[in-house]
Amino acid sequence: MIGKINRRSFLKVMGWSGAGAALSGCDLPSTVTLEEGKEEVVSYLMPEEYVIPGVGVWYASTCTQCGAGCGIHGRVREGRVLKLEGNPDAALNKGKLCMMGQAGVQGHYNPDRITTPMLRTGGSLAAVTWDQAMAVLEEKLAAVSGDRFGWFTGTMSGHQAALVANHLEAMGSTKHYVHEVVNNAVSRAVNTDMLGEATPRLRLDKAKMVVSFGADFLGAGQSPVHYAGQYAAFRTNKERGLLVQIESKMSLTGGNADLWLAIKPGTEGILALGMANLLLNKLKLSDAGIPSDVRAMIDDHDITRVARTTGVAGHRIQRVTQLLSERSPSLVLAGATVEGHAHGYAATAAVMLLNHILGNVGKTIESAGDFPFPQLMSRQGGTSDLLAFAADAKAQQLDAAIFYGSNPVYSAPQALGLGEAMANIGFKVAIAQFPDETVMAADLVLPVDSYLEDWGTQVPANQAESNAIHVQQPLMERLHSQTRGLGDILLSLLKQRKSEEYAQFEDYYAYLRNAFAAMPADVKQSAQNNNEFWNTALQTGVINVESGARKLQSTVVSFAAPVTEGAADGLSLVPSARMGLFDGRHANLPWLQEAPDHISKVVWDSWAEMHPDTAAKMGIANLDLVRISSAQGSVDVRVVLLKGVHHDAVAVPLGQGHEAYGRYAKGLGVNPLKILDATTDAMTGELAMFSTRVTVKKIGEADALSIVRMGTGSGDSQAGRKLVVTVPVEQVKRSEGA
């Protein structure tokens, strides 16, 4: 029946399935008509009465620069968005925004955006019309069904994720590969097993002490702005919080710690067991709830053995453990460097074990509750789906795939053979803003609006004290007439398969208006009608939702000993993500290329961080050119000597080494992901990103002019022009007469 669908289908189409109980008392319409979807969107290029020329107006929306989903305010003047700030109404980020979020306008105005659909013809991509593109898409997908088709995306949530799921169902497929290089997939698995909840609330603000095993929660973490706010409260509480960071390469969080401890890569789980040994056997904390096999493993990790294995001095281990027992409640965190080994699950479980012994569960680790709309919840990515996708492609199990929000051709290690396996997929569609490596391998490219031009909803995976849906709205008219919103493209795909259910929505805006109208009455709260609720949601950018109360159960599961792996020769490669270029997605933004790395101060390039003692043994000096080789390949970079690296490690930042992705990214630096081994965590199947052993060999003399390090006096100029002038404090005091 055209224009009318039944209640069950309506819930699924609108993304509210699973919320039947909550919807029982709402003002849900029994049918949805085309007429209800007709709305007029007023262009921001048409000046409103209250707009004064030269004076900016702020609009609320949601950032999508990473998966955190922070609320933003965009300042619009004369129809152009000029500035982004955090939304004070968003409890997640409370008016704050990181530099990646601030740089969103540069991606929006980037000159390398894709501006028209493109179809591969005769071996190269050529411009076509939308009608031609959608006709080819319909023809190709009509010949595919079941698991021969798949979506490959980054982390998704909200109504866009619901529509992707609906499209997969319409295709009869279960293949949604969700990939993120920077992820916490192993921690989510451990949390599920030991707490009953994958993403509980971590309350740094309630802790008197935080011990972080490589969790860079202030930098390239899962929600850095949210946790930076908690960290500020942690530091300014009546009893100032104490932060200890344990990692093999100093991160931004490590640079802010009260105590930074270098640890041999891959031994973090051993250290956690040693601390558990001290808590139980020396400080006599309770071992209730700990299985006998885990208790025996703890007893086997005495301080002498642990200090020898990890390289952390025994007296420091004892002091940190003593402080943890005295400063309750505390919080112990595991980060990517703990998770990214063949024993990643075991090491992460050993870290969570400390929270169990210290009684932190329920105090600084809280339940996030039951989110009432599971269709909208965040589908968080990891690396196991990248491996699964590569395996399916190599086995010729896929006839068609659609890519959005992820660049697997760039991020896949060479060992997976994905670059070659892509040729086995008969029809590849990329929905994208920029010509990255995956787009250049596609058969059809659909240009998508920037998030500052598009409608949507986002549900942050890491919620604040209360749960919320964040609203995304266009802050200005689209820059390029031939780009389309993601929601509109998804609706077009669904109309090709299920026209009876989706033809009634003229566009994604109409779909969202209907979805908002169908929200339960308790979500709409005091709104007098649907228009008032819609306008309030756009004005605040936030829809607060009540979640069912839950209580975490702290359960210690049995796990294997987190033994170290790898050969004794060589060094451990640390492919380090950082705030800014992140996993490489922001390498095309010159603002972020220009932002110095927080630790090394390098801009616009790649480098390798080594400890001076390690380098000296190899005859390597600062800024020498070296070749870093694994069993999978090699990269050539300049060395920066820093003491914030363990003797057994060499760190190379993520983000550079693009072979495409526009003028600001292509041809700069190296991509360390390419030389990783394909080792996986035994329990979760996640890629063991920090387990690759490499050799380092000098291949060229030091050259200060070949790398730019701001404020170090070493190549801190471009084209003979100093960009940042930095002088020592002592020099300022002398010149100022202090």
XYZ file of C-alpha atoms in Angstrom:
738
model
C 0.000 0.000 0.000
C 1.712 3.193 -1.189
C 1.984 5.917 1.440
C 0.792 3.728 4.317
C 2.701 1.079 6.215
C 1.848 -1.015 9.237
C 3.055 -0.301 12.753
C 5.751 -3.000 12.894
C 7.323 -1.917 9.621
C 7.012 1.706 10.642
C 9.036 1.127 13.825
C 11.786 -0.590 11.897
C 11.868 2.000 9.147
C 12.029 4.800 11.714
C 14.784 3.167 13.785
C 12.651 2.625 16.889
C 12.281 -1.148 16.842
C 13.105 -2.722 20.181
C 11.392 0.147 21.984
C 7.913 -1.302 21.840
C 7.255 -1.059 25.558
C 8.360 2.539 25.680
C 6.233 3.388 22.671
C 3.051 1.942 24.062
C 1.900 5.274 25.426
C 3.268 7.594 22.783
C 1.502 9.576 20.107
C 2.671 7.237 17.363
C 0.612 7.711 14.217
C -0.980 4.505 12.980
C 0.069 5.365 9.453
C 2.642 7.592 7.842
C 1.572 9.546 4.847
C 3.495 11.333 2.183
C 1.768 14.550 3.125
C 3.258 14.443 6.618
C 6.687 14.363 5.077
C 6.259 17.527 3.090
C 8.229 20.315 4.683
C 9.975 23.376 3.400
C 13.635 23.723 4.253
C 14.572 27.365 4.389
C 17.968 28.031 2.897
C 20.456 29.690 5.153
C 21.487 31.624 2.065
C 18.107 33.379 2.337
C 18.632 35.875 5.169
C 16.243 35.458 8.054
C 14.646 38.575 9.464
C 16.789 38.397 12.570
C 20.061 38.036 10.669
C 22.150 41.206 10.689
C 24.727 41.482 7.896
C 28.204 40.986 9.332
C 26.902 39.389 12.520
C 27.172 35.637 12.891
C 24.345 33.340 14.003
C 25.078 30.092 15.828
C 23.378 26.789 15.003
C 23.629 23.500 16.859
C 24.746 20.274 15.192
C 27.026 17.274 15.769
C 30.692 16.689 14.969
C 31.651 13.581 12.987
C 35.403 14.141 12.769
C 35.843 10.990 14.885
C 33.418 8.500 16.396
C 32.897 10.409 19.658
C 29.890 12.420 18.391
C 30.438 15.697 20.287
C 27.803 18.413 20.126
C 28.871 21.543 18.252
C 27.785 25.092 17.568
C 28.579 26.518 14.148
C 28.803 30.248 13.549
C 27.175 31.141 10.246
C 27.570 34.544 8.637
C 26.061 35.535 5.303
C 25.177 31.916 4.647
C 28.647 30.516 5.322
C 29.784 28.476 8.293
C 32.988 30.068 9.579
C 33.699 28.664 13.048
C 32.903 25.634 15.162
C 32.798 25.398 18.946
C 31.507 22.884 21.452
C 27.814 22.831 22.335
C 27.287 23.719 26.039
C 23.996 21.795 26.003
C 25.784 18.551 25.126
C 26.691 16.855 28.424
C 29.278 14.786 26.557
C 31.614 17.685 25.754
C 30.054 20.600 27.705
C 30.918 23.345 25.251
C 34.433 22.097 24.480
C 35.834 20.886 21.166
C 39.183 19.373 20.194
C 41.389 20.574 17.364
C 40.082 17.850 15.030
C 36.586 19.205 15.570
C 37.755 22.779 15.112
C 39.310 21.777 11.778
C 35.986 20.493 10.442
C 35.387 23.673 8.445
C 38.619 23.066 6.543
C 37.404 19.680 5.385
C 34.107 21.288 4.414
C 35.820 23.925 2.226
C 38.616 21.607 1.066
C 39.432 22.155 -2.645
C 39.937 18.409 -3.181
C 36.337 17.415 -2.490
C 34.626 15.135 -4.985
C 31.961 17.213 -6.695
C 30.246 14.851 -9.114
C 29.417 11.136 -9.403
C 32.086 9.122 -11.203
C 31.926 5.780 -12.975
C 34.887 3.637 -13.947
C 35.013 3.477 -17.699
C 37.919 2.081 -19.648
C 40.026 1.735 -16.531
C 39.564 5.252 -15.173
C 36.886 7.189 -13.313
C 34.815 9.593 -15.390
C 32.055 12.017 -14.391
C 28.449 10.904 -14.859
C 25.069 12.266 -13.794
C 23.252 11.100 -10.686
C 20.597 9.477 -12.851
C 23.279 7.484 -14.661
C 25.010 6.571 -11.417
C 21.829 5.378 -9.700
C 20.762 3.434 -12.782
C 24.070 1.561 -12.834
C 23.825 0.994 -9.091
C 20.312 -0.429 -9.367
C 21.318 -2.694 -12.233
C 24.428 -4.031 -10.475
C 22.799 -4.571 -7.074
C 19.786 -6.248 -8.638
C 22.107 -9.046 -9.689
C 23.448 -9.510 -6.143
C 21.782 -10.874 -3.030
C 22.547 -12.449 0.295
C 26.022 -12.384 1.774
C 27.539 -11.814 -1.661
C 26.868 -8.136 -0.835
C 28.247 -6.104 2.062
C 28.658 -2.640 3.577
C 32.090 -1.545 4.782
C 31.959 1.487 7.085
C 33.564 3.191 10.022
C 31.707 3.531 13.300
C 28.079 4.503 12.665
C 25.076 5.339 14.807
C 21.706 7.039 14.685
C 19.197 6.839 11.878
C 21.915 6.467 9.222
C 23.020 3.233 10.923
C 19.410 2.078 11.102
C 18.994 2.651 7.362
C 22.220 0.775 6.566
C 20.900 -2.155 8.604
C 17.571 -1.939 6.787
C 19.339 -1.913 3.415
C 21.375 -4.977 4.354
C 18.177 -6.748 5.323
C 16.593 -5.712 2.049
C 19.584 -7.222 0.235
C 19.338 -10.378 2.356
C 22.857 -9.823 3.664
C 24.400 -9.923 7.138
C 27.744 -8.496 6.028
C 28.307 -5.152 7.726
C 32.056 -4.762 8.208
C 32.743 -1.971 10.722
C 36.381 -0.934 10.862
C 38.322 1.480 13.049
C 42.100 1.562 13.395
C 41.828 3.473 16.680
C 39.476 1.277 18.653
C 38.877 -0.429 21.986
C 37.332 -3.634 20.671
C 39.320 -5.899 23.013
C 38.348 -3.822 26.046
C 34.711 -4.028 24.971
C 34.995 -7.818 24.863
C 36.594 -7.921 28.311
C 34.014 -5.495 29.712
C 31.208 -7.648 28.349
C 32.650 -10.759 29.988
C 33.656 -9.204 33.331
C 31.070 -6.424 33.783
C 28.172 -7.534 31.594
C 28.353 -4.289 29.600
C 30.641 -3.437 26.675
C 30.850 0.325 27.210
C 30.294 1.272 30.860
C 30.780 4.811 32.125
C 34.326 5.477 33.275
C 34.254 8.153 35.991
C 37.669 9.729 36.157
C 36.049 12.623 38.005
C 35.157 10.346 40.933
C 38.585 8.711 41.211
C 41.323 9.772 43.580
C 43.931 8.013 41.487
C 44.076 6.778 37.903
C 46.595 4.205 36.706
C 46.530 4.035 32.936
C 48.187 1.220 31.043
C 48.591 3.017 27.720
C 45.100 4.538 27.581
C 45.580 7.886 25.817
C 42.262 9.268 26.990
C 43.415 12.885 26.526
C 44.709 12.288 22.993
C 43.800 9.670 20.426
C 41.231 7.902 22.585
C 37.555 7.068 22.148
C 36.126 10.386 23.370
C 39.012 12.724 24.239
C 36.966 15.876 24.862
C 34.627 14.068 27.243
C 37.461 12.532 29.204
C 39.442 15.784 29.197
C 36.499 17.346 31.004
C 36.464 14.524 33.525
C 40.210 14.812 33.877
C 39.881 18.511 34.762
C 37.441 17.607 37.552
C 39.765 14.785 38.650
C 42.600 17.300 38.998
C 40.592 19.968 40.796
C 38.723 17.811 43.282
C 39.202 18.562 46.963
C 41.734 15.762 46.975
C 43.686 16.319 43.772
C 43.710 13.215 41.610
C 46.971 11.399 40.958
C 47.707 10.074 37.456
C 50.231 7.326 36.709
C 50.760 6.444 33.046
C 52.477 3.179 32.091
C 53.371 2.751 28.410
C 56.272 2.103 26.048
C 55.880 5.370 24.093
C 54.903 8.616 25.795
C 51.435 9.736 24.694
C 49.713 13.066 25.257
C 48.140 11.584 28.391
C 51.559 10.343 29.498
C 52.963 13.826 29.069
C 50.365 15.092 31.562
C 50.917 12.353 34.176
C 52.379 12.801 37.654
C 54.454 9.693 37.093
C 55.302 8.191 33.699
C 56.715 4.676 33.677
C 58.300 3.135 30.603
C 57.444 -0.542 30.217
C 58.720 -3.181 27.849
C 56.140 -3.510 25.046
C 53.727 -6.389 25.525
C 54.357 -6.920 29.251
C 51.561 -4.723 30.629
C 49.467 -7.742 31.630
C 52.431 -9.175 33.538
C 52.739 -5.920 35.480
C 49.010 -5.947 36.271
C 49.316 -9.468 37.673
C 52.324 -8.388 39.745
C 50.327 -5.505 41.209
C 47.471 -7.915 41.931
C 49.995 -10.119 43.748
C 51.020 -7.205 45.971
C 47.406 -6.190 46.662
C 46.399 -9.703 47.731
C 49.511 -11.110 49.337
C 51.213 -8.058 50.835
C 48.420 -5.544 51.388
C 45.884 -8.305 52.195
C 42.963 -7.127 50.091
C 40.177 -9.648 49.548
C 40.416 -12.220 46.774
C 36.665 -12.878 46.790
C 35.279 -13.775 43.396
C 38.643 -14.670 41.866
C 38.708 -18.152 40.282
C 41.337 -20.534 41.629
C 43.266 -20.679 38.347
C 43.529 -16.882 38.197
C 44.511 -16.801 41.896
C 47.303 -19.256 41.193
C 48.460 -17.177 38.228
C 48.575 -14.091 40.451
C 50.643 -15.933 43.067
C 53.054 -16.939 40.331
C 53.853 -13.294 39.502
C 56.013 -12.102 42.366
C 57.615 -8.680 42.288
C 61.083 -9.925 41.372
C 59.852 -11.795 38.318
C 57.565 -8.970 37.244
C 60.254 -6.291 37.539
C 62.667 -8.400 35.499
C 60.114 -9.085 32.767
C 58.598 -5.624 32.438
C 61.674 -3.486 33.021
C 59.795 -1.415 35.633
C 61.723 -1.018 38.881
C 60.362 -3.108 41.745
C 60.221 -0.220 44.205
C 58.121 1.826 41.770
C 55.686 -1.052 41.283
C 55.323 -1.365 45.032
C 54.834 2.381 45.529
C 52.159 2.681 42.821
C 50.351 -0.362 44.206
C 50.514 1.031 47.736
C 49.020 4.337 46.554
C 46.223 2.489 44.750
C 45.238 0.781 47.985
C 45.293 4.085 49.899
C 43.544 6.354 47.382
C 40.161 4.688 46.994
C 38.178 4.836 44.821
C 40.647 4.604 42.008
C 40.410 3.639 38.347
C 42.710 1.385 36.322
C 42.525 1.674 32.524
C 43.791 -0.414 29.616
C 44.609 1.210 26.266
C 45.454 0.173 22.741
C 49.040 -0.818 23.558
C 47.709 -3.397 26.046
C 45.025 -4.720 23.720
C 47.168 -4.915 20.593
C 49.002 -8.203 21.156
C 48.337 -11.873 20.587
C 47.550 -12.029 24.325
C 45.637 -8.725 24.250
C 42.469 -10.116 25.808
C 44.399 -11.731 28.661
C 46.415 -8.581 29.355
C 43.290 -6.404 29.312
C 41.507 -8.845 31.621
C 44.481 -8.666 34.016
C 44.117 -4.865 34.117
C 40.370 -5.120 34.758
C 41.147 -7.623 37.502
C 42.793 -4.780 39.444
C 39.526 -2.824 39.396
C 37.765 -5.881 40.828
C 40.283 -6.260 43.663
C 40.256 -2.519 44.417
C 36.449 -2.413 44.530
C 36.201 0.196 41.770
C 33.276 -1.407 39.930
C 30.158 0.550 40.834
C 32.211 3.505 42.101
C 34.349 4.726 39.205
C 33.038 2.215 36.660
C 29.280 2.611 36.329
C 26.595 1.101 34.172
C 25.512 3.205 31.184
C 22.051 1.655 31.482
C 19.913 0.158 28.752
C 19.675 2.557 25.822
C 16.011 2.400 24.774
C 16.589 2.457 20.995
C 19.037 -0.321 20.067
C 18.666 0.339 16.324
C 20.273 3.742 16.839
C 23.140 2.662 19.076
C 26.694 3.065 17.896
C 28.145 0.207 15.835
C 31.747 0.545 16.984
C 34.463 -0.712 14.747
C 37.613 -2.718 15.272
C 40.134 -4.507 13.099
C 38.659 -8.022 13.086
C 36.128 -6.920 10.461
C 38.986 -5.649 8.282
C 40.556 -9.100 8.441
C 37.212 -10.756 7.718
C 36.613 -8.457 4.745
C 40.066 -9.124 3.325
C 39.526 -12.870 3.713
C 36.122 -12.693 1.997
C 37.565 -10.614 -0.842
C 40.487 -12.981 -1.341
C 38.104 -15.963 -1.345
C 35.921 -14.208 -3.950
C 32.953 -14.257 -1.578
C 31.760 -10.753 -2.456
C 30.109 -9.600 -5.696
C 29.410 -6.047 -4.544
C 30.380 -3.787 -1.648
C 29.598 -0.230 -0.591
C 32.218 1.765 1.325
C 31.489 4.746 3.541
C 33.467 6.464 6.291
C 36.452 4.147 6.121
C 39.536 3.714 3.957
C 40.567 0.042 4.194
C 42.927 0.136 1.198
C 45.051 2.638 3.162
C 44.743 1.081 6.612
C 45.100 -2.623 5.777
C 48.563 -4.123 6.385
C 50.247 -5.459 3.254
C 50.170 -8.913 4.828
C 46.394 -9.029 4.312
C 46.740 -8.633 0.555
C 43.654 -6.431 0.424
C 44.959 -4.174 -2.343
C 45.069 -7.099 -4.748
C 41.943 -8.776 -3.364
C 39.823 -5.701 -4.104
C 39.972 -6.731 -7.763
C 37.983 -9.862 -6.828
C 34.947 -7.785 -5.847
C 32.822 -7.361 -8.933
C 31.298 -3.960 -8.150
C 32.702 -1.498 -5.607
C 30.834 1.665 -4.638
C 32.423 4.452 -2.596
C 30.268 7.094 -0.924
C 32.882 9.690 -0.107
C 33.949 13.311 0.124
C 37.575 12.882 -0.935
C 39.548 10.790 -3.446
C 41.284 8.496 -0.955
C 42.899 5.151 -1.742
C 39.661 3.157 -1.458
C 37.764 5.628 -3.628
C 40.426 5.346 -6.317
C 39.878 1.566 -6.351
C 36.082 1.877 -6.670
C 33.959 1.338 -9.760
C 31.355 3.933 -8.824
C 31.898 7.017 -6.655
C 28.987 8.926 -5.116
C 29.936 12.380 -3.757
C 28.479 12.940 -0.311
C 27.715 16.149 1.581
C 30.011 17.201 4.377
C 28.556 16.797 7.856
C 28.100 20.573 7.938
C 25.695 20.281 4.997
C 23.838 17.142 6.017
C 21.025 15.913 8.234
C 21.371 13.079 10.698
C 21.389 11.816 14.248
C 24.310 10.466 16.227
C 24.372 8.371 19.393
C 27.758 8.605 21.148
C 29.126 5.235 22.225
C 30.668 6.788 25.319
C 27.826 8.676 26.932
C 28.095 11.282 29.695
C 26.210 11.108 32.995
C 22.953 10.870 31.053
C 22.180 9.334 27.660
C 21.415 11.479 24.654
C 20.813 11.481 20.911
C 22.721 14.259 19.147
C 21.072 16.016 16.220
C 22.963 16.871 13.045
C 21.583 19.587 10.764
C 22.948 21.523 7.766
C 24.665 24.707 8.836
C 24.586 26.070 5.309
C 23.540 25.181 1.794
C 25.732 22.579 0.113
C 28.804 24.010 -1.592
C 28.599 21.756 -4.622
C 25.313 21.150 -6.352
C 26.089 17.533 -7.255
C 26.794 16.200 -3.752
C 24.041 14.455 -1.771
C 23.418 13.642 1.850
C 24.189 10.148 3.118
C 20.610 9.716 4.309
C 19.271 10.659 0.885
C 21.557 8.125 -0.801
C 20.447 5.436 1.655
C 16.794 6.227 1.003
C 17.417 5.951 -2.758
C 18.972 2.521 -2.246
C 16.060 1.380 -0.090
C 13.517 2.678 -2.586
C 15.152 0.454 -5.197
C 14.446 -2.562 -2.986
C 11.424 -1.636 -0.855
C 9.562 1.120 -2.617
C 6.320 0.376 -0.777
C 7.912 1.317 2.538
C 10.224 4.156 1.563
C 8.720 5.848 -1.509
C 6.575 8.006 0.751
C 9.610 9.899 2.051
C 10.521 12.568 -0.452
C 13.958 12.936 1.112
C 15.927 12.241 4.288
C 14.666 15.446 5.865
C 11.106 14.185 5.523
C 12.181 10.822 6.927
C 13.722 12.457 9.993
C 10.685 14.673 10.559
C 8.533 11.553 10.657
C 11.023 9.756 12.882
C 11.031 12.633 15.352
C 7.243 12.838 15.299
C 7.103 9.158 16.184
C 9.348 9.461 19.222
C 7.823 8.358 22.512
C 5.987 11.015 24.478
C 8.375 10.773 27.428
C 11.275 11.733 25.119
C 9.376 14.782 23.886
C 8.846 15.844 27.503
C 7.138 19.227 27.693
C 6.868 19.891 23.953
C 3.284 20.837 23.075
C 3.416 19.370 19.587
C 5.729 17.767 17.058
C 6.833 21.078 15.570
C 7.849 22.420 18.958
C 9.764 19.226 19.703
C 11.535 19.365 16.313
C 12.458 23.024 16.697
C 13.712 22.513 20.239
C 15.835 19.560 19.115
C 17.398 21.662 16.352
C 17.917 24.587 18.706
C 19.670 22.567 21.417
C 21.176 19.841 19.226
C 20.463 17.307 21.950
C 17.608 14.915 22.744
C 17.946 13.510 26.239
C 16.636 9.978 26.692
C 16.053 7.960 29.820
C 17.838 4.631 30.051
C 16.812 1.633 32.043
C 18.758 1.394 35.297
C 21.338 -1.369 35.534
C 23.937 -2.407 38.054
C 27.275 -3.772 36.968
C 28.308 -7.204 38.173
C 32.035 -7.566 38.740
C 32.930 -11.058 37.582
C 36.478 -12.285 37.172
C 36.729 -14.707 34.273
C 39.491 -17.215 33.724
C 42.066 -16.098 31.193
C 45.370 -17.313 29.868
C 48.634 -15.907 31.151
C 49.504 -12.720 29.212
C 52.890 -14.029 28.167
C 55.198 -11.994 25.988
C 55.704 -12.993 22.404
C 58.135 -12.185 19.674
C 61.754 -12.832 18.962
C 64.476 -11.391 21.134
C 66.086 -9.652 18.166
C 65.029 -6.255 16.942
C 62.592 -3.778 18.448
C 58.837 -3.635 18.932
C 57.118 -1.343 16.437
C 54.663 1.073 18.077
C 52.325 2.535 15.399
C 51.112 5.465 17.462
C 47.894 7.347 16.835
C 47.768 10.987 17.860
C 45.308 13.804 18.229
C 45.311 15.584 14.880
C 45.920 13.284 11.935
C 44.404 10.461 14.060
C 44.364 7.276 11.931
C 45.127 9.201 8.727
C 41.621 10.502 8.044
C 42.709 14.103 8.702
C 45.959 14.064 6.718
C 44.236 16.152 4.032
C 43.653 19.078 6.426
C 46.620 21.485 6.352
C 45.658 22.986 9.724
C 46.248 19.607 11.332
C 49.380 18.931 9.275
C 50.650 22.244 10.624
C 49.860 21.354 14.267
C 53.071 20.045 15.872
C 53.043 16.601 17.434
C 52.643 17.088 21.179
C 55.802 15.195 22.043
C 58.217 15.322 19.083
C 57.068 18.747 17.703
C 57.337 17.461 14.083
C 54.955 18.795 11.421
C 54.093 17.745 7.854
C 56.088 14.495 7.976
C 56.675 11.084 9.495
C 59.442 10.232 11.900
C 60.650 7.427 14.154
C 61.037 7.925 17.902
C 63.875 6.030 19.553
C 65.508 6.144 22.970
C 68.958 7.802 22.794
C 70.641 4.791 24.443
C 69.138 2.359 21.932
C 70.100 4.563 19.027
C 73.641 4.991 20.320
C 74.143 1.207 20.407
C 73.108 1.096 16.747
C 75.281 4.031 15.737
C 72.245 6.176 15.007
C 72.197 9.917 15.727
C 69.337 12.370 15.963
C 67.721 13.056 12.544
C 69.611 10.255 10.806
C 67.686 8.534 8.032
C 66.862 4.926 8.954
C 65.123 1.974 7.365
C 62.634 0.164 9.609
C 62.010 -3.351 8.326
C 59.592 -6.087 9.312
C 58.854 -9.403 7.669
C 56.205 -7.548 5.622
C 58.201 -4.623 4.258
C 60.031 -1.463 5.237
C 59.687 2.299 5.622
C 62.379 5.006 5.523
C 62.116 7.879 8.037
C 64.199 10.344 10.035
C 64.908 9.488 13.669
C 63.954 11.767 16.549
C 65.672 10.789 19.786
C 63.438 11.053 22.841
C 63.639 9.578 26.308
C 59.887 9.000 26.291
C 60.351 5.716 24.445
C 61.266 2.360 25.954
C 64.650 0.933 24.995
C 62.936 -1.995 23.269
C 60.581 0.103 21.126
C 60.600 2.277 18.044
C 57.500 4.393 17.481
C 56.229 5.663 14.128
C 53.101 7.868 14.104
C 50.001 7.012 12.106
C 48.437 9.325 9.581
C 50.925 9.905 6.764
C 51.990 7.806 3.804
C 48.953 8.349 1.602
C 49.185 7.420 -2.063
C 46.051 9.469 -2.790
C 43.697 11.672 -0.696
C 44.343 15.074 -2.225
C 47.104 17.628 -2.495
C 47.779 18.024 1.234
C 48.092 14.311 2.038
C 49.463 12.509 -1.009
C 53.145 11.645 -0.959
C 53.922 12.825 2.585
C 55.723 10.533 5.028
C 55.176 6.813 5.524
C 52.372 4.514 6.631
C 53.556 2.112 9.384
C 50.333 0.101 9.129
C 51.630 -1.381 5.880
C 54.489 -3.275 7.536
C 52.505 -4.825 10.398
C 52.339 -8.585 10.771
C 48.881 -10.136 10.475
C 49.044 -11.528 14.013
C 45.730 -11.479 15.881
C 44.506 -11.612 19.456
C 43.669 -15.215 20.199
C 40.334 -14.466 21.903
C 38.786 -11.683 19.825
C 40.441 -11.984 16.407
C 41.474 -8.318 16.559
C 44.670 -7.356 14.800
C 47.640 -7.374 17.211
C 48.834 -3.956 16.064
C 51.664 -3.657 18.590
C 53.235 -7.093 18.245
C 55.381 -6.595 15.112
C 59.149 -6.867 15.594
C 61.350 -4.759 13.351
C 64.979 -4.002 12.671
C 66.325 -0.474 12.365
C 69.270 0.356 10.115
C 70.893 3.674 9.385
C 70.827 4.496 5.661
C 71.573 8.224 5.643
C 73.261 10.991 7.595
C 71.478 13.539 9.739
C 69.850 16.385 7.854
C 68.156 19.005 9.983
C 66.557 20.663 6.966
C 64.731 17.537 5.862
C 62.300 17.541 8.764
C 60.443 20.364 10.477
C 60.384 20.317 14.297
C 58.779 23.372 15.777
C 60.616 25.238 18.505
C 63.618 22.935 18.644
C 65.999 24.944 16.509
C 66.166 21.947 14.218
C 64.578 22.668 10.897
C 61.847 24.814 12.455
C 61.315 26.858 9.318
C 59.637 26.474 5.983
C 60.852 28.220 2.844
C 63.354 30.053 5.042
C 60.547 31.491 7.173
C 60.162 30.715 10.867
C 56.614 29.657 11.602
C 56.851 29.480 15.367
C 59.536 31.209 17.351
C 60.344 29.554 20.650
C 62.934 30.682 23.148
C 64.004 29.170 26.475
C 62.591 30.616 29.685
C 66.085 31.569 30.786
C 66.514 33.707 27.664
C 63.215 35.473 28.278
C 64.195 36.203 31.865
C 67.508 37.670 30.738
C 65.964 39.808 28.019
C 63.123 40.985 30.262
C 65.456 41.658 33.165
C 63.618 39.270 35.474
